[in-house]
Amino acid sequence: ARNAEAGCYPAGPHEDGGEGGNLVRRMVRHHLKHIAIVCKRDSAEWTKNKNLSAARLLRVATEIAGRDMDPYLGSIVPLLCNAIGNENEDIAQHIVRCTHHIGAACDPESWACTLLDTLNNPKSSIPNRANALVVLAGLVHGCSQTGREMGADTLAALASTLASEEIRGAGHYAINNQLLSVITNVLEAFGGGCGPVSRDLYHVLLQLQALRDDDALRSGAVLVTQRLAEACGYESAASFASGHSEDLLRVLCGTCAEWTKDSPDQFVFAALVFNCSAEVLARLYDQVTQVFCSCLSQERDPHVRLETLKVVDRLLEDQDRNGFIRPSSMRFLAEVLLPPAVWQAGKTAASIRFHAIVAIGTFFREDLMSPTELVQVLIDDRYQLLPTIHSSLEEDYYADTRLCSCHTLAALLNCIGTKLTNDQKRLVYPELVKRLDDSSDKVRIQACATLEAFVGCLEPDYCETNTGYILKGILIHMDDTNPEVQEAVCLVVEKLAKVKPGVTRGSLHEVREQHRGVAFIDRVLGSM
């Protein structure tokens, strides 16, 4: 006690196993209660030396006392949680060593409840919870050193706490980092015993995989997910995901109607989708689209709708997974993609509409709908696919929406090809010709590229009158002041000349004398 008052504590137990070492052990065990009181007092002091001495004493005491620490852990564990947050690295290292000693020697039941109470306490601050997780990671690591097992109920309570929205969804770097450490150590300590709690652990790892601003932590979560899969007897993370996706999706489907922009589970859902194979997604099609439809409905938080559309577009671009949509492509287009693309007033609605049009374009570029199915969609007035795209071509808020609408329409035209009916052609080409008067040259140039796709839908017997209307609308732009626009229009005319040479030649001769420059006209005529 006098040594403690002076701040001078032994550096460690006697190395020999003789009488001297046993004497030290008996003395420490006899004075454990007082040592705990002294350490608590000195760790609360403002002076660095007192804090460091308390940490050193506690490290030595835990190393010597072993399992005799059990009765005092109710006061020692909170002390560890407070001290681990000390800015002094030496103090923190001593405390970490304490956790290893206690974890190796003491029954997990004697310390788990105290830590879980701290983590579950709604009044606990972010730093308090982060500190508790550091201590928990150290204690579990200690268990792995001596093969100590944790009771099934305690392990279940631990996993449930980690998976709670308050912990895994805290969104704080320190907590995220320690969550990964805890799960890593749990797998190291308990291995195959994690099977019954694997869903909760997987839930946490998905949350970490969904992080956007920390590549290292996200990659670490992917690796630990693989280790969890192996510990549970799965061949791969994909097969592990297959075994847990249905249960997790059922949970997420039950809560998705309540998600806000800050809800952690909306990001878990995204990570889960990209952990599943196309075969698993096909089996769970109804659950996946249920979440999409719920989050994209008009009354939902705009942030949720935008995030969901980004996930949908990523999924459509993912060639390893997007095949699950093909068997239900018409449903997916009608239920998921088209509703958010319908025009609504306001700038926020315009932003949502932009992302919806982008997703529809990806849908067609990835050939997720067959030409035969697209024919059915276009003749069915319930879909309103062409009117929706034409509406977005007139977008006032964002030129990018008009640009993406041109891309989307081009992808649609490339998909349907010559199956496009004459009535549909008469609806499409005036909208594209109109875009050549757009205020954005980027839109004008892309409209020309889309017109090239339109020409690819024409056959030699196409109506000459409508061909003339097309040429009349675009040839004036072949005399534009922007050479890039001139070139883009020229490519359309060259392609049209191969399908309808007679009408094209006549139209070129009609306007030749009116143009300031005739190089592009002569180029087309020379290619015929």
XYZ file of C-alpha atoms in Angstrom:
528
model
C 0.000 0.000 0.000
C 2.870 2.413 0.833
C 4.385 1.649 -2.576
C 1.044 2.393 -4.144
C 0.795 5.721 -2.374
C 4.249 6.647 -3.654
C 3.362 5.648 -7.192
C 6.020 2.912 -7.213
C 4.698 -0.482 -8.240
C 6.558 -3.692 -9.082
C 7.312 -4.231 -12.751
C 5.950 -7.768 -12.750
C 5.706 -11.060 -10.864
C 8.712 -13.122 -9.954
C 9.727 -15.323 -12.823
C 10.614 -18.256 -10.609
C 7.959 -20.573 -9.350
C 9.494 -20.741 -5.870
C 8.400 -19.435 -2.516
C 9.082 -15.825 -3.486
C 6.706 -15.997 -6.432
C 3.985 -17.701 -4.408
C 4.351 -15.091 -1.705
C 3.838 -12.290 -4.200
C 0.751 -14.008 -5.569
C -0.774 -14.501 -2.119
C -0.048 -10.897 -1.197
C -1.613 -9.529 -4.393
C -4.680 -11.727 -4.024
C -5.080 -10.662 -0.410
C -4.934 -6.971 -1.311
C -6.913 -7.085 -4.564
C -9.777 -5.038 -3.209
C -7.463 -2.300 -1.996
C -5.417 -2.405 -5.216
C -8.603 -1.920 -7.241
C -9.523 1.101 -5.086
C -6.050 2.638 -5.453
C -6.034 2.082 -9.232
C -9.461 3.647 -9.584
C -8.380 6.669 -7.556
C -5.051 7.214 -9.316
C -6.424 6.684 -12.794
C -8.846 9.537 -12.129
C -6.004 11.920 -11.189
C -4.962 14.687 -13.541
C -1.258 13.861 -13.428
C 0.229 11.599 -16.056
C 2.542 9.850 -13.562
C -0.347 8.830 -11.325
C -2.325 7.538 -14.307
C 0.656 5.598 -15.602
C 1.439 4.119 -12.189
C -2.163 3.002 -11.760
C -2.173 1.359 -15.184
C 1.131 -0.407 -14.444
C -0.110 -1.630 -11.050
C -3.347 -2.911 -12.564
C -1.435 -4.752 -15.290
C 0.776 -6.494 -12.758
C -2.140 -7.276 -10.450
C -4.219 -8.845 -13.218
C -1.244 -10.881 -14.390
C -0.580 -12.245 -10.913
C -4.101 -12.648 -9.556
C -5.513 -14.623 -12.478
C -8.988 -15.986 -11.889
C -9.028 -14.513 -8.370
C -9.965 -11.261 -10.110
C -13.497 -12.596 -10.745
C -15.178 -11.049 -7.669
C -13.722 -7.620 -8.437
C -14.421 -7.392 -12.168
C -17.628 -5.449 -11.555
C -15.462 -2.490 -10.536
C -12.327 -3.281 -12.535
C -13.991 -3.558 -15.974
C -15.484 -0.024 -15.814
C -12.039 1.158 -14.676
C -10.502 -0.452 -17.763
C -13.103 1.206 -19.984
C -12.283 4.620 -18.565
C -8.514 4.173 -18.665
C -8.327 2.712 -22.184
C -9.311 6.086 -23.585
C -6.252 7.801 -22.126
C -4.274 9.710 -24.725
C -0.993 8.354 -23.353
C 0.019 5.351 -25.439
C 1.916 3.642 -22.589
C -1.153 3.781 -20.363
C -3.372 2.388 -23.099
C -0.917 -0.460 -23.725
C -0.890 -1.401 -20.026
C -4.693 -1.482 -20.023
C -4.797 -3.646 -23.134
C -2.446 -6.088 -21.411
C -4.851 -6.097 -18.448
C -7.701 -7.148 -20.720
C -5.609 -9.986 -22.123
C -4.753 -11.231 -18.613
C -8.354 -11.097 -17.440
C -9.703 -12.698 -20.611
C -7.194 -15.542 -20.334
C -7.835 -16.265 -16.665
C -11.408 -15.285 -15.769
C -14.788 -16.727 -16.611
C -16.337 -14.650 -19.446
C -19.612 -14.635 -17.542
C -17.918 -12.496 -14.877
C -17.090 -9.619 -17.213
C -19.496 -9.895 -20.148
C -22.577 -8.522 -18.381
C -20.785 -5.375 -17.238
C -19.559 -4.600 -20.748
C -22.876 -5.384 -22.403
C -24.654 -3.101 -19.929
C -22.321 -0.262 -20.948
C -22.852 -0.917 -24.640
C -26.636 -1.211 -24.319
C -27.053 1.794 -22.038
C -28.844 4.482 -24.119
C -27.010 7.138 -22.093
C -23.574 5.819 -23.095
C -21.707 8.241 -25.322
C -19.909 7.299 -28.532
C -16.466 7.439 -26.788
C -17.764 5.295 -23.900
C -19.051 2.663 -26.287
C -15.854 2.740 -28.342
C -13.789 2.253 -25.169
C -16.014 -0.634 -24.083
C -15.492 -2.288 -27.465
C -11.702 -1.944 -27.145
C -11.875 -3.655 -23.764
C -14.215 -6.315 -25.126
C -11.845 -7.044 -28.017
C -8.958 -7.433 -25.561
C -10.892 -9.722 -23.223
C -12.022 -11.963 -26.076
C -8.452 -12.091 -27.362
C -7.399 -13.241 -23.899
C -9.973 -16.044 -24.113
C -8.307 -17.263 -27.302
C -4.925 -17.516 -25.565
C -6.118 -20.131 -23.087
C -9.017 -21.686 -24.980
C -11.666 -20.295 -22.647
C -15.216 -20.817 -23.876
C -18.136 -18.441 -23.606
C -21.579 -19.721 -22.703
C -24.069 -19.933 -25.562
C -26.449 -17.428 -23.952
C -23.664 -14.951 -23.264
C -22.295 -15.264 -26.790
C -25.801 -14.743 -28.164
C -26.247 -11.632 -26.008
C -22.871 -10.300 -27.148
C -23.663 -10.847 -30.847
C -27.124 -9.341 -30.456
C -25.632 -6.252 -28.824
C -23.077 -5.800 -31.576
C -25.840 -6.153 -34.185
C -28.109 -3.625 -32.512
C -28.781 -0.536 -34.602
C -27.340 1.717 -31.896
C -23.944 -0.010 -32.059
C -23.414 -1.171 -35.658
C -25.204 1.897 -37.000
C -23.410 4.478 -34.874
C -21.453 5.613 -37.923
C -18.347 6.507 -35.923
C -14.878 5.485 -37.085
C -13.709 4.301 -33.647
C -16.777 2.124 -33.141
C -16.598 0.694 -36.661
C -12.925 -0.134 -36.237
C -13.455 -1.851 -32.893
C -16.491 -3.779 -34.128
C -14.253 -5.400 -36.718
C -11.627 -6.138 -34.045
C -14.197 -7.700 -31.729
C -15.607 -9.984 -34.429
C -12.108 -10.938 -35.579
C -11.216 -11.926 -32.015
C -14.528 -13.709 -31.460
C -13.792 -15.901 -34.481
C -10.255 -16.514 -33.228
C -11.495 -17.443 -29.754
C -14.667 -19.404 -30.438
C -14.386 -20.527 -34.089
C -17.134 -22.936 -35.034
C -19.022 -22.017 -31.858
C -20.045 -18.820 -33.681
C -22.471 -20.761 -35.881
C -25.603 -19.997 -33.810
C -24.794 -16.276 -33.779
C -23.446 -16.023 -37.324
C -26.438 -14.086 -38.611
C -25.934 -11.279 -36.105
C -22.202 -11.186 -36.790
C -22.884 -11.154 -40.527
C -25.322 -8.257 -40.025
C -22.512 -6.220 -38.445
C -20.027 -7.155 -41.159
C -22.488 -6.106 -43.868
C -22.828 -2.750 -42.147
C -19.052 -2.356 -42.304
C -18.957 -3.492 -45.932
C -21.422 -0.709 -46.726
C -19.035 2.027 -45.516
C -18.223 4.485 -48.283
C -15.391 6.524 -46.858
C -13.072 3.828 -45.501
C -11.736 1.384 -48.069
C -9.421 -0.345 -45.588
C -12.194 -1.061 -43.103
C -14.554 -2.161 -45.855
C -11.936 -4.541 -47.268
C -11.236 -5.858 -43.778
C -14.927 -6.610 -43.302
C -14.960 -8.597 -46.557
C -12.005 -10.697 -45.370
C -13.529 -11.310 -41.944
C -16.808 -12.324 -43.614
C -14.830 -14.979 -45.486
C -13.339 -16.176 -42.195
C -16.793 -16.302 -40.606
C -18.057 -18.364 -43.550
C -15.159 -20.810 -43.161
C -15.644 -21.049 -39.386
C -19.295 -21.938 -39.963
C -18.417 -24.650 -42.469
C -19.240 -22.835 -45.729
C -17.091 -23.137 -48.826
C -17.241 -19.443 -49.680
C -18.659 -16.098 -48.629
C -21.217 -16.445 -51.437
C -22.545 -19.745 -50.090
C -22.552 -18.248 -46.596
C -24.584 -15.309 -47.920
C -26.955 -17.762 -49.564
C -27.534 -19.446 -46.223
C -28.277 -16.217 -44.364
C -29.787 -13.903 -46.963
C -33.343 -15.096 -46.633
C -33.449 -14.544 -42.870
C -31.791 -11.151 -43.116
C -34.007 -10.057 -45.979
C -37.052 -11.044 -43.970
C -35.827 -8.762 -41.180
C -35.066 -5.936 -43.612
C -38.417 -6.287 -45.382
C -40.087 -5.827 -42.021
C -38.326 -2.529 -41.355
C -37.773 -1.005 -44.825
C -41.014 0.991 -44.706
C -39.586 2.944 -41.752
C -36.119 3.689 -43.118
C -34.929 7.275 -43.190
C -31.770 8.710 -44.717
C -29.904 7.834 -41.487
C -31.202 4.273 -41.112
C -28.240 1.849 -41.049
C -30.260 -1.012 -42.511
C -30.713 0.644 -45.899
C -26.931 0.374 -46.327
C -26.925 -3.177 -44.958
C -29.473 -4.093 -47.616
C -27.192 -2.751 -50.350
C -24.220 -4.706 -49.016
C -26.331 -7.852 -48.687
C -27.508 -7.653 -52.306
C -23.912 -7.472 -53.525
C -22.932 -10.431 -51.341
C -25.517 -12.648 -53.043
C -25.029 -14.531 -56.283
C -27.427 -14.160 -59.210
C -28.939 -17.539 -58.304
C -29.679 -16.442 -54.741
C -31.104 -13.111 -55.929
C -33.349 -14.955 -58.387
C -34.675 -17.086 -55.552
C -35.250 -13.990 -53.416
C -36.551 -11.795 -56.255
C -39.832 -10.968 -54.513
C -38.143 -9.886 -51.271
C -35.495 -7.792 -53.037
C -38.015 -5.976 -55.223
C -40.322 -5.496 -52.253
C -37.601 -3.425 -50.585
C -36.886 -1.517 -53.798
C -40.557 -0.716 -54.382
C -41.105 0.349 -50.782
C -38.093 2.673 -50.787
C -38.949 4.189 -54.183
C -42.577 5.046 -53.487
C -43.393 8.743 -53.908
C -44.178 9.421 -50.266
C -40.759 8.270 -49.041
C -37.871 10.471 -47.940
C -36.170 11.756 -51.142
C -32.759 10.772 -49.744
C -33.936 7.173 -49.374
C -35.301 7.180 -52.922
C -32.047 8.549 -54.341
C -29.869 6.064 -52.455
C -32.112 3.207 -53.568
C -31.896 4.245 -57.224
C -28.104 4.327 -56.973
C -28.135 0.789 -55.581
C -30.498 -0.332 -58.350
C -28.222 1.148 -61.019
C -25.130 -0.507 -59.508
C -26.970 -3.809 -59.444
C -28.045 -3.426 -63.063
C -24.421 -2.741 -64.053
C -23.149 -5.796 -62.161
C -22.913 -8.450 -64.834
C -22.285 -11.179 -62.254
C -25.669 -10.507 -60.630
C -28.014 -8.623 -62.945
C -29.089 -11.824 -64.699
C -31.577 -12.511 -61.904
C -33.780 -9.794 -63.434
C -34.143 -11.347 -66.906
C -36.896 -13.880 -66.056
C -38.966 -11.023 -64.569
C -37.706 -8.110 -66.656
C -41.153 -6.730 -67.528
C -42.197 -6.741 -63.878
C -38.938 -5.108 -62.806
C -39.332 -2.345 -65.380
C -42.948 -1.698 -64.410
C -42.641 -1.993 -60.624
C -39.150 -0.677 -59.854
C -37.796 1.490 -62.673
C -40.682 3.389 -64.235
C -42.557 4.781 -61.189
C -39.717 7.080 -60.024
C -39.173 8.259 -63.626
C -42.689 9.708 -63.913
C -42.686 13.506 -63.995
C -43.406 15.381 -60.762
C -42.987 19.045 -59.986
C -39.964 20.299 -58.093
C -36.187 20.189 -58.191
C -35.934 17.222 -55.816
C -38.310 15.201 -57.975
C -36.176 16.156 -60.996
C -33.079 14.742 -59.281
C -34.896 11.482 -58.563
C -36.127 11.393 -62.151
C -32.553 11.783 -63.422
C -31.346 8.741 -61.465
C -34.371 6.729 -62.596
C -33.650 7.503 -66.255
C -30.005 6.536 -65.734
C -31.120 3.191 -64.285
C -33.525 2.556 -67.173
C -30.699 3.239 -69.615
C -28.471 0.738 -67.802
C -31.326 -1.782 -67.871
C -31.500 -1.663 -71.684
C -27.741 -1.416 -72.267
C -27.232 -4.607 -70.268
C -29.774 -6.445 -72.480
C -31.914 -7.418 -69.506
C -35.063 -7.406 -71.651
C -35.485 -9.282 -74.913
C -36.704 -7.493 -78.075
C -39.887 -9.577 -77.976
C -40.647 -8.452 -74.424
C -39.880 -4.842 -75.316
C -42.360 -5.042 -78.186
C -45.023 -6.107 -75.680
C -44.085 -3.279 -73.328
C -44.303 -0.617 -76.042
C -47.742 -1.686 -77.253
C -49.113 -1.915 -73.701
C -50.364 1.513 -72.629
C -50.049 0.558 -68.957
C -46.258 0.902 -69.131
C -46.079 4.332 -70.786
C -42.375 3.736 -71.462
C -41.937 5.986 -74.510
C -44.011 8.874 -73.075
C -41.932 8.703 -69.882
C -38.645 8.934 -71.784
C -40.006 11.662 -74.077
C -41.045 13.640 -71.019
C -37.527 13.422 -69.599
C -36.141 14.664 -72.932
C -37.926 17.939 -72.130
C -36.410 18.213 -68.635
C -36.088 21.853 -67.551
C -34.058 21.491 -64.359
C -31.045 19.484 -65.507
C -29.452 19.270 -68.940
C -27.877 16.010 -67.757
C -31.336 14.453 -67.584
C -31.926 15.324 -71.236
C -28.499 13.922 -72.065
C -29.135 10.669 -70.184
C -32.580 10.406 -71.765
C -30.916 10.405 -75.175
C -28.589 7.629 -74.020
C -31.534 5.671 -72.613
C -33.596 6.017 -75.777
C -30.588 4.907 -77.849
C -30.223 1.778 -75.688
C -33.948 1.057 -76.121
C -33.742 1.490 -79.910
C -30.687 -0.759 -80.125
C -32.627 -3.386 -78.174
C -35.798 -3.374 -80.263
C -34.221 -2.799 -83.688
C -36.523 -3.204 -86.672
C -39.368 -4.435 -84.457
C -40.194 -0.779 -83.727
C -43.571 -0.102 -85.375
C -44.229 2.767 -87.784
C -46.552 4.422 -85.268
C -43.816 4.256 -82.649
C -41.272 5.643 -85.113
C -43.537 8.639 -85.741
C -43.544 9.246 -81.974
C -39.790 8.928 -81.548
C -38.050 10.868 -84.298
C -39.763 14.278 -83.752
C -38.569 14.222 -80.123
C -34.995 13.575 -81.229
C -35.045 16.169 -84.005
C -36.328 18.679 -81.453
C -33.245 17.988 -79.277
C -31.006 19.342 -82.045
C -32.205 22.779 -80.944
C -31.168 22.091 -77.341
C -29.225 24.749 -75.436
C -26.528 22.164 -74.659
C -24.247 21.023 -77.465
C -23.586 17.816 -75.543
C -27.283 17.010 -75.721
C -27.408 17.923 -79.417
C -24.486 15.633 -80.239
C -25.948 12.744 -78.208
C -29.336 13.292 -79.874
C -27.556 12.680 -83.179
C -26.062 9.457 -81.822
C -29.564 8.411 -80.767
C -30.855 9.271 -84.244
C -28.210 6.906 -85.610
C -29.718 4.186 -83.408
C -33.151 5.180 -84.744
C -31.956 4.843 -88.343
C -30.833 1.337 -87.398
C -34.513 0.544 -86.776
C -35.479 1.530 -90.332
C -35.804 -0.764 -93.305
C -35.587 0.141 -97.012
C -39.383 0.248 -97.361
C -39.744 2.884 -94.633
C -42.086 5.768 -95.488
C -40.329 8.321 -97.722
C -42.489 11.157 -96.446
C -41.320 10.650 -92.850
C -37.754 10.209 -94.082
C -38.077 13.606 -95.717
C -39.354 15.138 -92.470
C -36.341 13.746 -90.621
C -33.902 15.133 -93.178
C -35.589 18.515 -93.253
C -35.245 18.747 -89.461
C -31.579 17.739 -89.238
C -29.860 19.001 -92.418
C -29.993 22.605 -91.241
C -27.741 21.585 -88.349
C -25.127 20.233 -90.742
C -24.349 23.925 -91.327
C -23.971 24.614 -87.596
C -21.219 26.837 -86.202
C -19.996 23.949 -84.016
C -17.942 21.465 -86.085
C -18.693 18.671 -83.618
C -22.423 19.121 -84.172
C -21.863 19.195 -87.930
C -19.912 15.935 -87.752
C -22.570 14.274 -85.578
C -25.364 15.255 -87.993
C -23.301 14.128 -90.958
C -22.930 10.647 -89.452
C -26.713 10.396 -89.143
C -27.244 11.454 -92.745
C -24.561 9.037 -93.997
C -26.270 6.170 -92.189
C -29.703 7.255 -93.443
C -28.335 7.450 -97.002
C -27.584 3.731 -96.895
C -31.220 2.929 -96.028
C -33.032 5.590 -98.066
C -30.546 6.817 -100.697
C -33.075 8.393 -103.066
C -34.781 10.676 -100.545
C -31.457 11.551 -98.943
C -29.824 12.557 -102.245
C -32.769 14.737 -103.184
C -32.828 16.480 -99.808
C -29.080 17.163 -99.944
C -29.319 18.782 -103.379
C -32.230 20.946 -102.165
C -30.255 22.485 -99.296
C -26.777 22.563 -100.872
C -27.068 26.102 -102.169
C -28.422 27.361 -98.837
C -25.477 26.181 -96.689
C -22.474 28.363 -95.976
C -20.219 25.340 -96.254
C -20.868 22.325 -98.439
C -18.053 20.018 -97.367
C -20.304 17.763 -95.278
C -22.991 17.640 -97.968
C -20.421 16.696 -100.608
C -18.977 14.106 -98.246
C -22.348 12.356 -97.936
C -23.035 12.613 -101.657
C -19.583 11.237 -102.396
C -20.210 8.199 -100.179
C -23.428 7.245 -101.979
